[in-house]
Each structure stands twice: as C-alpha cells, then as structure tokens.
Short mmCIF file of C-alpha atoms and ligand atoms in Angstrom, two decimals:
data_model
loop_
_atom_site.label_atom_id
_atom_site.label_comp_id
_atom_site.label_asym_id
_atom_site.label_seq_id
_atom_site.Cartn_x
_atom_site.Cartn_y
_atom_site.Cartn_z
CA UNK A 207 -132.49 -23.42 -7.49
CA UNK A 208 -129.03 -24.91 -7.21
CA UNK A 209 -127.65 -26.87 -10.16
CA UNK A 210 -124.29 -28.57 -10.19
CA UNK A 211 -122.62 -27.46 -13.42
CA UNK A 212 -120.45 -30.52 -14.04
CA UNK A 213 -123.16 -33.23 -14.02
CA UNK A 214 -125.51 -30.79 -15.80
CA UNK A 215 -123.02 -30.45 -18.69
CA UNK A 216 -122.39 -34.22 -18.77
CA UNK A 217 -126.15 -34.82 -19.00
CA UNK A 218 -126.63 -32.10 -21.63
CA UNK A 219 -123.82 -33.63 -23.69
CA UNK A 220 -125.58 -37.02 -23.59
CA UNK A 221 -128.79 -35.36 -24.76
CA UNK A 222 -126.91 -33.68 -27.62
CA UNK A 223 -125.53 -37.06 -28.71
CA UNK A 224 -128.99 -38.62 -28.60
CA UNK A 225 -130.71 -35.80 -30.44
CA UNK A 226 -127.95 -35.53 -33.06
CA UNK A 227 -127.06 -39.18 -33.58
CA UNK A 228 -124.21 -40.07 -35.95
CA UNK A 229 -122.73 -36.57 -36.01
CA UNK A 230 -119.33 -37.12 -34.34
CA UNK A 231 -117.80 -33.79 -35.44
CA UNK A 232 -120.68 -31.88 -33.86
CA UNK A 233 -120.40 -33.94 -30.65
CA UNK A 234 -116.67 -33.19 -30.50
CA UNK A 235 -117.16 -29.42 -30.87
CA UNK A 236 -119.91 -29.39 -28.22
CA UNK A 237 -117.88 -31.51 -25.78
CA UNK A 238 -114.93 -29.13 -25.86
CA UNK A 239 -117.11 -26.07 -25.31
CA UNK A 240 -119.24 -27.58 -22.51
CA UNK A 241 -116.15 -28.72 -20.60
CA UNK A 242 -114.61 -25.24 -20.86
CA UNK A 243 -117.77 -23.59 -19.63
CA UNK A 244 -118.15 -25.53 -16.35
CA UNK A 245 -116.33 -22.84 -14.29
CA UNK A 246 -118.46 -20.13 -15.93
CA UNK A 247 -121.69 -21.98 -15.11
CA UNK A 248 -120.58 -22.42 -11.52
CA UNK A 249 -120.48 -18.62 -11.27
CA UNK A 250 -123.58 -18.05 -13.45
CA UNK A 251 -126.23 -20.68 -12.66
CA UNK A 252 -128.73 -18.37 -14.37
CA UNK A 253 -127.36 -19.48 -17.76
CA UNK A 254 -128.61 -22.97 -16.91
CA UNK A 255 -131.86 -21.84 -15.31
CA UNK A 256 -132.76 -19.69 -18.34
CA UNK A 257 -132.18 -22.58 -20.74
CA UNK A 258 -129.28 -20.77 -22.40
CA UNK A 259 -127.09 -23.87 -22.42
CA UNK A 260 -129.80 -25.95 -24.07
CA UNK A 261 -130.38 -23.19 -26.63
CA UNK A 262 -126.69 -22.71 -27.40
CA UNK A 263 -126.35 -26.33 -28.58
CA UNK A 264 -129.57 -26.28 -30.62
CA UNK A 265 -129.52 -24.44 -33.99
CA UNK A 266 -132.23 -21.81 -34.44
CA UNK A 267 -132.99 -23.26 -37.88
CA UNK A 268 -131.65 -26.03 -40.14
CA UNK A 269 -132.37 -26.00 -43.84
CA UNK A 270 -131.68 -29.02 -46.08
CA UNK A 271 -132.46 -28.87 -49.78
CA UNK A 272 -132.07 -30.60 -53.12
CA UNK A 273 -129.57 -29.20 -55.61
CA UNK A 274 -130.10 -30.66 -59.11
CA UNK A 275 -127.68 -29.65 -61.87
CA UNK A 276 -126.60 -30.73 -65.35
CA UNK A 277 -122.97 -31.55 -66.21
CA UNK A 278 -121.22 -30.71 -69.49
CA UNK A 279 -122.15 -34.11 -70.96
CA UNK A 280 -125.85 -33.48 -70.29
CA UNK A 281 -126.16 -35.87 -67.33
CA UNK A 282 -128.24 -34.82 -64.34
CA UNK A 283 -126.78 -34.90 -60.80
CA UNK A 284 -128.57 -34.28 -57.53
CA UNK A 285 -126.62 -33.00 -54.52
CA UNK A 286 -127.74 -32.03 -51.05
CA UNK A 287 -127.48 -28.42 -49.86
CA UNK A 288 -127.45 -27.16 -46.26
CA UNK A 289 -127.71 -23.96 -44.27
CA UNK A 290 -127.64 -24.16 -40.49
CA UNK A 291 -128.57 -20.84 -38.88
CA UNK A 292 -127.19 -21.47 -35.44
CA UNK A 293 -127.49 -18.32 -33.39
CA UNK A 294 -128.57 -14.75 -34.18
CA UNK A 295 -128.31 -13.21 -30.69
CA UNK A 296 -125.61 -10.66 -31.52
CA UNK A 297 -126.20 -10.10 -35.24
CA UNK A 298 -127.43 -11.58 -38.52
CA UNK A 299 -126.32 -15.16 -39.15
CA UNK A 300 -122.85 -15.19 -40.67
CA UNK A 301 -120.60 -17.97 -41.88
CA UNK A 302 -119.21 -19.65 -44.93
CA UNK A 303 -120.36 -22.27 -47.43
CA UNK A 304 -118.35 -25.46 -47.90
CA UNK A 305 -118.52 -27.52 -51.09
CA UNK A 306 -116.85 -30.86 -50.43
CA UNK A 307 -117.96 -34.50 -50.83
CA UNK A 308 -117.56 -35.07 -47.06
CA UNK A 309 -120.24 -32.46 -46.24
CA UNK A 310 -123.29 -33.70 -44.32
CA UNK A 311 -125.42 -32.14 -41.61
CA UNK A 312 -122.95 -33.07 -38.80
CA UNK A 313 -120.08 -31.16 -40.45
CA UNK A 314 -122.22 -28.11 -41.11
CA UNK A 315 -123.53 -28.17 -37.54
CA UNK A 316 -120.06 -28.37 -36.00
CA UNK A 317 -118.90 -25.51 -38.20
CA UNK A 318 -121.99 -23.41 -37.42
CA UNK A 319 -121.58 -24.04 -33.70
CA UNK A 320 -117.92 -22.98 -33.76
CA UNK A 321 -118.85 -19.94 -35.82
CA UNK A 322 -121.12 -18.61 -33.05
CA UNK A 323 -118.18 -18.28 -30.62
CA UNK A 324 -115.67 -17.20 -33.25
CA UNK A 325 -117.91 -14.44 -34.55
CA UNK A 326 -118.55 -13.24 -31.02
CA UNK A 327 -114.79 -13.07 -30.40
CA UNK A 328 -114.31 -10.69 -33.35
CA UNK A 329 -116.18 -8.02 -31.35
CA UNK A 330 -118.34 -7.33 -34.42
CA UNK A 331 -122.14 -7.74 -34.65
CA UNK A 332 -122.44 -11.12 -36.39
CA UNK A 333 -124.34 -14.26 -35.39
CA UNK A 334 -123.23 -17.77 -36.36
CA UNK A 335 -124.17 -20.00 -39.32
CA UNK A 336 -122.66 -22.36 -41.85
CA UNK A 337 -123.78 -24.02 -45.05
CA UNK A 338 -122.63 -25.94 -48.05
CA UNK A 339 -123.18 -29.02 -50.16
CA UNK A 340 -121.80 -32.51 -50.69
CA UNK A 341 -120.72 -31.37 -54.16
CA UNK A 342 -117.15 -32.12 -55.25
CA UNK A 343 -115.73 -29.17 -57.21
CA UNK A 344 -112.58 -31.16 -58.07
CA UNK A 345 -112.29 -31.74 -61.82
CA UNK A 346 -115.45 -29.77 -62.67
CA UNK A 347 -115.43 -27.25 -65.49
CA UNK A 348 -116.18 -23.56 -64.94
CA UNK A 349 -119.61 -23.99 -66.50
CA UNK A 350 -120.43 -26.95 -64.24
CA UNK A 351 -119.41 -24.92 -61.19
CA UNK A 352 -121.59 -22.05 -62.44
CA UNK A 353 -124.64 -24.25 -62.99
CA UNK A 354 -124.21 -25.84 -59.59
CA UNK A 355 -123.92 -22.44 -57.86
CA UNK A 356 -127.00 -21.15 -59.69
CA UNK A 357 -129.07 -24.16 -58.66
CA UNK A 358 -127.81 -23.90 -55.06
CA UNK A 359 -128.77 -20.22 -54.87
CA UNK A 360 -132.18 -20.84 -56.47
CA UNK A 361 -133.17 -22.40 -53.15
CA UNK A 362 -130.84 -20.60 -50.73
CA UNK A 363 -131.91 -17.08 -51.76
CA UNK A 364 -135.18 -17.27 -49.80
CA UNK A 365 -133.32 -17.93 -46.54
CA UNK A 366 -130.65 -15.21 -46.71
CA UNK A 367 -130.42 -11.41 -46.80
CA UNK A 368 -128.01 -8.65 -45.76
CA UNK A 369 -129.78 -8.22 -42.41
CA UNK A 370 -130.77 -11.87 -42.07
CA UNK A 371 -128.01 -14.27 -43.07
CA UNK A 372 -124.79 -13.50 -44.93
CA UNK A 373 -122.91 -16.50 -46.38
CA UNK A 374 -119.30 -16.42 -47.61
CA UNK A 375 -116.68 -18.96 -48.68
CA UNK A 376 -115.07 -21.92 -46.97
CA UNK A 377 -113.42 -25.05 -48.42
CA UNK A 378 -114.33 -25.33 -52.14
CA UNK A 379 -115.99 -21.90 -52.26
CA UNK A 380 -113.86 -18.94 -53.32
CA UNK A 381 -114.28 -15.73 -55.29
CA UNK A 382 -115.39 -17.59 -58.45
CA UNK A 383 -118.22 -19.41 -56.65
CA UNK A 384 -119.26 -16.29 -54.71
CA UNK A 385 -119.48 -14.46 -58.05
CA UNK A 386 -121.85 -17.05 -59.54
CA UNK A 387 -123.91 -17.18 -56.33
CA UNK A 388 -124.18 -13.39 -56.21
CA UNK A 389 -125.17 -13.16 -59.89
CA UNK A 390 -128.01 -15.62 -59.34
CA UNK A 391 -129.19 -13.92 -56.12
CA UNK A 392 -129.25 -10.51 -57.85
CA UNK A 393 -131.24 -11.93 -60.75
CA UNK A 394 -133.85 -13.70 -58.60
CA UNK A 395 -134.30 -10.78 -56.19
CA UNK A 396 -134.06 -8.04 -58.84
CA UNK A 397 -132.09 -6.04 -56.29
CA UNK A 398 -128.45 -5.08 -55.84
CA UNK A 399 -128.00 -6.20 -52.27
CA UNK A 400 -124.19 -6.21 -52.05
CA UNK A 401 -124.07 -7.13 -48.35
CA UNK A 402 -125.87 -10.47 -48.81
CA UNK A 403 -122.59 -12.33 -49.48
CA UNK A 404 -118.99 -11.63 -48.53
CA UNK A 405 -115.75 -12.59 -50.20
CA UNK A 406 -117.03 -10.88 -53.35
CA UNK A 407 -114.90 -9.63 -56.25
CA UNK A 408 -113.58 -6.09 -55.90
CA UNK A 409 -115.71 -4.73 -58.76
CA UNK A 410 -118.99 -5.57 -57.01
CA UNK A 411 -118.55 -4.76 -53.35
CA UNK A 412 -115.73 -7.05 -52.25
CA UNK A 413 -113.21 -5.85 -49.69
CA UNK A 414 -109.48 -5.53 -50.16
CA UNK A 415 -107.65 -7.89 -47.76
CA UNK A 416 -110.57 -10.37 -47.55
CA UNK A 417 -108.65 -12.96 -49.55
CA UNK A 418 -105.59 -12.62 -47.32
CA UNK A 419 -107.50 -12.12 -44.07
CA UNK A 420 -107.69 -15.60 -42.52
CA UNK A 421 -104.01 -16.36 -43.19
CA UNK A 422 -102.74 -12.91 -42.20
CA UNK A 423 -105.01 -12.88 -39.14
CA UNK A 424 -103.67 -16.26 -38.05
CA UNK A 425 -100.10 -14.95 -38.11
CA UNK A 426 -101.06 -11.72 -36.29
CA UNK A 427 -102.59 -13.92 -33.59
CA UNK A 428 -99.60 -16.31 -33.41
CA UNK A 429 -97.23 -13.35 -33.29
CA UNK A 430 -99.18 -11.86 -30.37
CA UNK A 431 -99.27 -15.19 -28.54
CA UNK A 432 -95.50 -15.61 -28.96
CA UNK A 433 -94.73 -11.99 -28.06
CA UNK A 434 -96.45 -12.50 -24.69
CA UNK A 435 -93.78 -15.14 -23.96
CA UNK A 436 -90.88 -13.06 -25.29
CA UNK A 437 -90.73 -15.17 -28.49
CA UNK A 438 -90.89 -14.23 -32.16
CA UNK A 439 -91.55 -15.85 -35.54
CA UNK A 440 -88.23 -14.63 -36.90
CA UNK A 441 -85.85 -17.44 -37.84
CA UNK A 442 -88.36 -20.18 -36.94
CA UNK A 443 -89.15 -23.23 -39.07
CA UNK A 444 -92.84 -23.50 -39.83
CA UNK A 445 -95.09 -26.28 -41.18
CA UNK A 446 -98.35 -25.28 -42.86
CA UNK A 447 -100.84 -27.95 -43.90
CA UNK A 448 -103.19 -27.12 -46.74
CA UNK A 449 -102.56 -24.95 -49.78
CA UNK A 450 -105.81 -22.98 -50.05
CA UNK A 451 -106.42 -19.35 -49.20
CA UNK A 452 -105.63 -19.72 -45.52
CA UNK A 453 -102.34 -21.58 -46.07
CA UNK A 454 -101.08 -19.37 -48.91
CA UNK A 455 -101.55 -16.10 -47.03
CA UNK A 456 -100.32 -17.50 -43.73
CA UNK A 457 -97.16 -18.46 -45.63
CA UNK A 458 -96.84 -14.98 -47.11
CA UNK A 459 -97.14 -13.36 -43.67
CA UNK A 460 -94.75 -15.83 -41.97
CA UNK A 461 -92.11 -14.79 -44.49
CA UNK A 462 -92.79 -11.11 -43.80
CA UNK A 463 -92.14 -11.82 -40.11
CA UNK A 464 -88.84 -13.56 -41.02
CA UNK A 465 -89.95 -17.19 -40.52
CA UNK A 466 -89.30 -20.06 -42.95
CA UNK A 467 -92.13 -22.31 -44.14
CA UNK A 468 -90.56 -25.66 -44.98
CA UNK A 469 -93.66 -27.66 -45.96
CA UNK A 470 -97.21 -27.29 -47.29
CA UNK A 471 -99.74 -29.94 -48.33
CA UNK A 472 -102.95 -30.74 -50.15
CA UNK A 473 -105.32 -33.68 -49.79
CA UNK A 474 -102.95 -35.89 -51.82
CA UNK A 475 -99.63 -35.28 -50.07
CA UNK A 476 -97.08 -32.68 -49.01
CA UNK A 477 -94.01 -30.91 -50.35
CA UNK A 478 -90.95 -30.39 -48.19
CA UNK A 479 -88.24 -27.87 -48.96
CA UNK A 480 -85.74 -27.09 -46.20
CA UNK A 481 -84.77 -23.95 -48.16
CA UNK A 482 -88.30 -22.56 -47.76
CA UNK A 483 -91.46 -22.73 -49.91
CA UNK A 484 -91.86 -19.93 -52.50
CA UNK A 485 -95.23 -18.23 -52.20
CA UNK A 486 -95.24 -17.00 -55.81
CA UNK A 487 -94.94 -20.57 -57.16
CA UNK A 488 -97.64 -21.77 -54.80
CA UNK A 489 -100.00 -19.00 -55.94
CA UNK A 490 -99.33 -19.84 -59.59
CA UNK A 491 -100.07 -23.55 -59.05
CA UNK A 492 -103.08 -23.18 -56.79
CA UNK A 493 -104.74 -19.86 -57.64
CA UNK A 494 -104.00 -19.55 -61.35
CA UNK A 495 -103.57 -23.12 -62.66
CA UNK A 496 -105.82 -24.84 -60.06
CA UNK A 497 -103.38 -27.77 -60.02
CA UNK A 498 -102.22 -30.29 -57.40
CA UNK A 499 -99.33 -29.46 -55.08
CA UNK A 500 -96.91 -32.08 -56.54
CA UNK A 501 -96.44 -29.71 -59.50
CA UNK A 502 -94.27 -27.60 -57.16
CA UNK A 503 -91.23 -29.90 -57.44
CA UNK A 504 -91.05 -29.20 -61.19
CA UNK A 505 -90.19 -25.59 -60.39
CA UNK A 506 -87.96 -26.11 -57.34
CA UNK A 507 -85.51 -29.01 -57.44
CA UNK A 508 -84.68 -28.69 -53.72
CA UNK A 509 -88.29 -29.65 -52.89
CA UNK A 510 -89.52 -33.22 -52.50
CA UNK A 511 -93.10 -34.53 -52.78
CA UNK A 512 -94.47 -37.16 -50.39
CA UNK A 513 -97.75 -39.04 -50.77
CA UNK A 514 -100.27 -38.84 -47.89
CA UNK A 515 -100.91 -35.62 -46.01
CA UNK A 516 -100.47 -36.58 -42.33
CA UNK A 517 -96.73 -37.21 -42.90
CA UNK A 518 -96.21 -33.44 -42.82
CA UNK A 519 -96.41 -33.57 -39.00
CA UNK A 520 -93.32 -35.80 -38.83
CA UNK A 521 -91.08 -32.96 -40.06
CA UNK A 522 -89.23 -31.20 -37.20
CA UNK A 523 -90.46 -27.61 -36.75
CA UNK A 524 -90.81 -24.76 -34.24
CA UNK A 525 -94.31 -23.75 -35.30
CA UNK A 526 -97.12 -25.88 -36.78
CA UNK A 527 -100.06 -24.24 -38.54
CA UNK A 528 -102.81 -26.72 -39.48
CA UNK A 529 -104.71 -24.90 -42.26
CA UNK A 530 -106.32 -27.79 -44.15
CA UNK A 531 -109.38 -29.33 -42.47
CA UNK A 532 -110.97 -30.79 -39.32
CA UNK A 533 -109.17 -33.45 -37.26
CA UNK A 534 -105.98 -33.42 -39.31
CA UNK A 535 -103.86 -33.60 -36.12
CA UNK A 536 -104.62 -36.57 -33.86
CA UNK A 537 -102.90 -37.69 -30.68
CA UNK A 538 -100.13 -39.49 -32.58
CA UNK A 539 -99.30 -36.50 -34.80
CA UNK A 540 -99.44 -34.15 -31.79
CA UNK A 541 -97.00 -36.37 -29.87
CA UNK A 542 -94.70 -36.48 -32.86
CA UNK A 543 -94.72 -32.69 -33.19
CA UNK A 544 -93.94 -32.24 -29.49
CA UNK A 545 -91.15 -34.87 -29.60
CA UNK A 546 -89.62 -33.04 -32.58
CA UNK A 547 -89.48 -29.72 -30.74
CA UNK A 548 -92.66 -27.93 -31.88
CA UNK A 549 -93.42 -25.14 -29.38
CA UNK A 550 -96.27 -23.27 -31.06
CA UNK A 551 -99.47 -24.37 -32.82
CA UNK A 552 -101.90 -21.97 -34.50
CA UNK A 553 -105.10 -23.41 -35.97
CA UNK A 554 -105.92 -21.88 -39.37
CA UNK A 555 -108.53 -24.50 -40.29
CA UNK A 556 -111.68 -25.16 -38.24
CA UNK A 557 -111.12 -27.76 -35.48
CA UNK A 558 -107.98 -29.21 -37.13
CA UNK A 559 -106.77 -30.79 -33.87
CA UNK A 560 -108.89 -33.51 -32.29
CA UNK A 561 -109.60 -33.56 -28.53
CA UNK A 562 -106.76 -35.98 -27.70
CA UNK A 563 -104.30 -33.99 -29.82
CA UNK A 564 -105.30 -30.75 -28.11
CA UNK A 565 -104.71 -32.36 -24.72
CA UNK A 566 -101.20 -33.39 -25.78
CA UNK A 567 -100.37 -29.80 -26.73
CA UNK A 568 -101.82 -28.28 -23.55
CA UNK A 569 -100.20 -30.87 -21.28
CA UNK A 570 -96.80 -30.23 -22.86
CA UNK A 571 -96.93 -26.45 -22.54
CA UNK A 572 -97.18 -25.86 -26.30
CA UNK A 573 -98.51 -22.36 -27.07
CA UNK A 574 -101.81 -23.34 -28.64
CA UNK A 575 -104.02 -20.89 -30.55
CA UNK A 576 -107.44 -22.54 -31.07
CA UNK A 577 -109.27 -22.04 -34.36
CA UNK A 578 -112.16 -19.98 -32.94
CA UNK A 579 -109.67 -17.30 -31.97
CA UNK A 580 -106.74 -17.82 -34.33
CA UNK A 581 -108.69 -18.08 -37.62
CA UNK A 582 -111.32 -15.43 -36.84
CA UNK A 583 -109.61 -12.92 -39.13
CA UNK A 584 -111.49 -14.19 -42.17
CA UNK A 585 -114.97 -13.70 -40.82
CA UNK A 586 -113.92 -10.46 -39.09
CA UNK A 587 -112.91 -9.06 -42.48
CA UNK A 588 -116.19 -10.33 -43.90
CA UNK A 589 -117.91 -8.16 -41.30
CA UNK A 590 -115.72 -5.24 -42.42
CA UNK A 591 -116.87 -5.98 -45.99
CA UNK A 592 -120.48 -5.76 -44.76
CA UNK A 593 -119.71 -2.38 -43.14
CA UNK A 594 -118.26 -1.04 -46.39
CA UNK A 595 -121.29 -2.35 -48.33
CA UNK A 596 -123.66 -0.58 -45.91
CA UNK A 597 -121.73 2.67 -46.34
CA UNK A 598 -121.34 2.15 -50.11
CA UNK A 599 -117.66 2.92 -49.65
CA UNK A 600 -114.44 0.95 -50.11
CA UNK A 601 -111.50 1.17 -47.74
CA UNK A 602 -107.86 0.82 -48.81
CA UNK A 603 -105.88 -2.38 -48.30
CA UNK A 604 -103.89 -0.69 -45.54
CA UNK A 605 -107.02 0.45 -43.72
CA UNK A 606 -108.65 -3.00 -43.73
CA UNK A 607 -105.36 -4.69 -42.82
CA UNK A 608 -104.83 -2.32 -39.88
CA UNK A 609 -108.36 -3.04 -38.59
CA UNK A 610 -107.78 -6.77 -39.01
CA UNK A 611 -104.56 -6.58 -37.02
CA UNK A 612 -106.28 -4.63 -34.22
CA UNK A 613 -109.06 -7.21 -34.12
CA UNK A 614 -106.60 -10.12 -33.85
CA UNK A 615 -104.61 -8.38 -31.10
CA UNK A 616 -107.85 -7.82 -29.19
CA UNK A 617 -108.96 -11.41 -29.66
CA UNK A 618 -105.67 -12.59 -28.17
CA UNK A 619 -106.05 -10.15 -25.26
CA UNK A 620 -109.66 -11.10 -24.51
CA UNK A 621 -108.99 -14.81 -24.87
CA UNK A 622 -105.96 -14.86 -22.58
CA UNK A 623 -107.69 -12.60 -20.03
CA UNK A 624 -110.78 -14.82 -19.94
CA UNK A 625 -108.59 -17.89 -19.35
CA UNK A 626 -106.74 -16.15 -16.54
CA UNK A 627 -109.95 -14.87 -14.92
CA UNK A 628 -111.11 -18.48 -14.50
CA UNK A 629 -107.77 -19.75 -13.18
CA UNK A 630 -106.82 -21.34 -16.50
CA UNK A 631 -103.86 -19.15 -17.46
CA UNK A 632 -102.42 -19.96 -20.91
CA UNK A 633 -105.31 -22.28 -21.79
CA UNK A 634 -106.57 -20.36 -24.80
CA UNK A 635 -108.97 -23.17 -25.73
CA UNK A 636 -110.93 -22.44 -22.55
CA UNK A 637 -110.31 -18.69 -22.91
CA UNK A 638 -111.76 -18.55 -26.43
CA UNK A 639 -114.80 -20.62 -25.49
CA UNK A 640 -115.46 -18.55 -22.36
CA UNK A 641 -114.95 -15.11 -23.95
CA UNK A 642 -116.96 -16.04 -27.06
CA UNK A 643 -119.77 -17.59 -25.04
CA UNK A 644 -120.26 -14.86 -22.43
CA UNK A 645 -121.18 -12.12 -24.89
CA UNK A 646 -123.70 -14.38 -26.64
CA UNK A 647 -125.14 -15.68 -23.34
CA UNK A 648 -125.56 -12.20 -21.87
CA UNK A 649 -127.32 -11.08 -25.05
CA UNK A 650 -129.63 -14.11 -25.05
CA UNK A 651 -130.45 -13.31 -21.44
CA UNK A 652 -131.28 -9.70 -22.42
CA UNK A 653 -133.58 -10.91 -25.20
CA UNK A 654 -135.57 -13.22 -22.91
CA UNK A 655 -136.68 -16.77 -23.66
CA UNK A 656 -137.43 -16.56 -27.39
N1 LIG B 998 -115.46 -19.85 -43.62
C1 LIG B 998 -114.75 -18.84 -42.87
C2 LIG B 998 -114.71 -19.24 -41.42
O1 LIG B 998 -114.60 -20.41 -41.11
C3 LIG B 998 -115.25 -17.44 -43.14
C4 LIG B 998 -116.70 -17.20 -42.91
C5 LIG B 998 -117.18 -15.81 -43.36
O2 LIG B 998 -116.38 -15.02 -43.83
O3 LIG B 998 -118.38 -15.57 -43.19
O4 LIG B 998 -114.73 -18.44 -40.52
#
C-alpha cells in the first residue's frame, strides 16, 4: 500500500478539527506535530498503515467530572475537573494538573498531547497525560484551596495510581496543592502510595531539585544550544515572562551562568530593571507572600512596573524565555524581539509561541528551543522522584541536579541529531517532534493494534 504522507496528514488534521471542534489550542499542537512528521512518514509508511498516526492524536481516555466545594462564607461552588490520559505506550500516564479559570477540555488535550512527546524525550519510562480544573486559586484562602483539592481528589483517586497515572503540578498547582491532594488520596485508599503524585513535600517522598527542575533544566538546555554555536549566556540580557516556579528558577540559573535578567512578569504586567532582577525579592513576593509582581518596585527603586504582560517583548534583549503560558508570543511580538536583536528563545512554558511566531524565529535564524524539549526538566525530575519513591530512598540535591543536567544535555543532542537526520538542521521544533514521536511510535508498533 502506498500512502502519500503530506495529503494524509492534511486529511488527518481536518478529521482532528472535526472530531474536536472548538479546541483551537489542541488543533495548533497537532498541526505543528503532523507537519514535522511528514518526512518521517515518508520513510515509515507503516506508521500510517498501522493506524499509529490516528491513535497518536486520539487520547486513550478522557475523564470529566464535577468538583463541588464550599467556600469560607458557606456558599457552594461547582467546578469542572479533567484528566486526559493520552498515551501509555512507554510508561504510566504522567503529567501535571492545572488549576486556572481558562481550563477546558481543549487546553488539557493540547497539554496532554505535548506531554506524550516531551516525556518520551526525557528518555525515562513515562507516558503522557494532563489534568486540572477551571478553578481560580487567585484570592482563595488556604482552607478553600484545601477543600477544593479534597473534592477534586475524591473523584480523581479512582483513575490514578503509581503504576497507572501519576499527576503533578502545573499552573496553579504547587507543593501546597499536591500536599492536600496526597493527604486525601492516602485517606481514601488507606495506603501510603508515595509514587502516585510528584512534586511532593520533602517530608513525604518529594525529591530535592523538583521545585527548581523546570527552570534549571531550561537553562541547561539553552546553554547547550548556545554552546553548539560557540555562544554563552554570560553577559547576555535576558527577558523572562512569568514569575512562577519555572521563571524564578530559570532566573536563578541565568544569574549563575553570568547572564542578567532585566524583566519578569505576571498576568497583570511586568517589571523592568536594567540593573537586573533580584531573585531573593522575587521569591519573597511570589513564594512567601503570594503577592502580585508590582510589589517588587517597593523594594527596588531602579525597577519600573508596566501594566499588560505582552509589553515585556518590546524590551531589547539577547535571550527571551517565555515561562508564563500558551500563546504569549504571537507574530507581532516575535517580530519585535527579532528587530530588537534577540538571538535565542527558550520556551519554559508549554506552547508559549504560536505557529506564526515560531515561523518568525525559525526564518530569522533565532536559536529556538521548543517547549517539549526545553521545559522537559520538570517532568524528568518527577520521574526521578518516582524512582526514589520506588526505592524508598532519597537522593541529594547534587545527585538529582547532576542527573537533570545529563538529561537536558541528552535531550538537546537527540533533538538536534533528529533534525539533522531529516535534513532539517537547527530546526529543533521538528527535531523534538521527530525524536519524541519515534520512540512512542516504535513502542506502539511493538504492542500491536490495542
Ligand atoms: N506540568 C509540568 C509539565 O508541563 C510537569 C509535569 C510533571 O511533573 O508530571 O511538564
């Protein structure tokens, strides 16, 4: 049977749109991957013949559930919870939970889809999943967060397990939420199954370096990507959007490599300080006080606050690290960055650059580290947490950090080699999609049509 890969992918993409109507983020993620895989399918028509392409865009299971909870004033609220178990070819489903008002099935599906390739790139045995709820943690008390997490887990517990599906954090879900989720899981199951969640506190099976891992991993990846061109982070001006876990620890690592982060943001606006942003102040505001970023200017008079977050991309820089959320860099922002001299982009968030923005970077020779590869350090360290839980041992910070660094160096190597093997040298978007996909596809082939 001979199948022409290009029209096949175009047709499959149309079927994905039809079957998953009104889910533009999922369509976008699928489009990018299918386009990258055309050269692979030309060499491997068996992936089409065996239905692997149709399977890869269809989640194995999608769970949607009601999450009722009571606020501090005694009023009842009902949110919607999700878990999309996308692909378990190479390991138990693995991926974070996002609590944000924008969450709906299309966001969770795009994230779960991306997670399949990202997790494959880590080289560790983890399948892909994602979950979350349209719950807004902003302004909620600790007790409200706890009651919400308990209600969420009261349904989720039946779908997860340390060998089945292992959730973790994402936007709006950090160590506090994982603690409440774990407490409820332990109570319902009457079992101490540490490996059922990752990103846990250190006293109950969490891993050192997990908190830092996505941000540190991003900088290890960017450093590797730059090194291959004879460049370094030292002395460079860096923009980092976001001010969550990923942004804070990317900032910390940039400084260790001698770079200067001149701006960070949150969903309200950004702060700019040409003298460099202080990580200790940022940690105090975000991690301890849980405040908005504009508080920063009270501590550092050289810093200025600007309303609206996309303005951050108008600041001249050498390196841009989008670490906030999906589609935060569009074509216009990408053009602005290029015009202002930006030479390197590393994606810390998931799919932070839209398709047109990505094209601008690739067409202009910007070194571009796509999220699936560049932000895989978080989930990789989650897999290391699972290993420690299975062994009932805890590694030192240095040991986990060294493994994380090795993993990121390998991801860069595999991604750039895959791009080169298909005649797409320096296109790490294609490289990450190809390298991530091939391992999953070969495994699905080995398992038969199931
Ligand atoms: N949410 C993170 C990601 O996008 C981490 C997932 C995990 O640790 O399972 O990869």
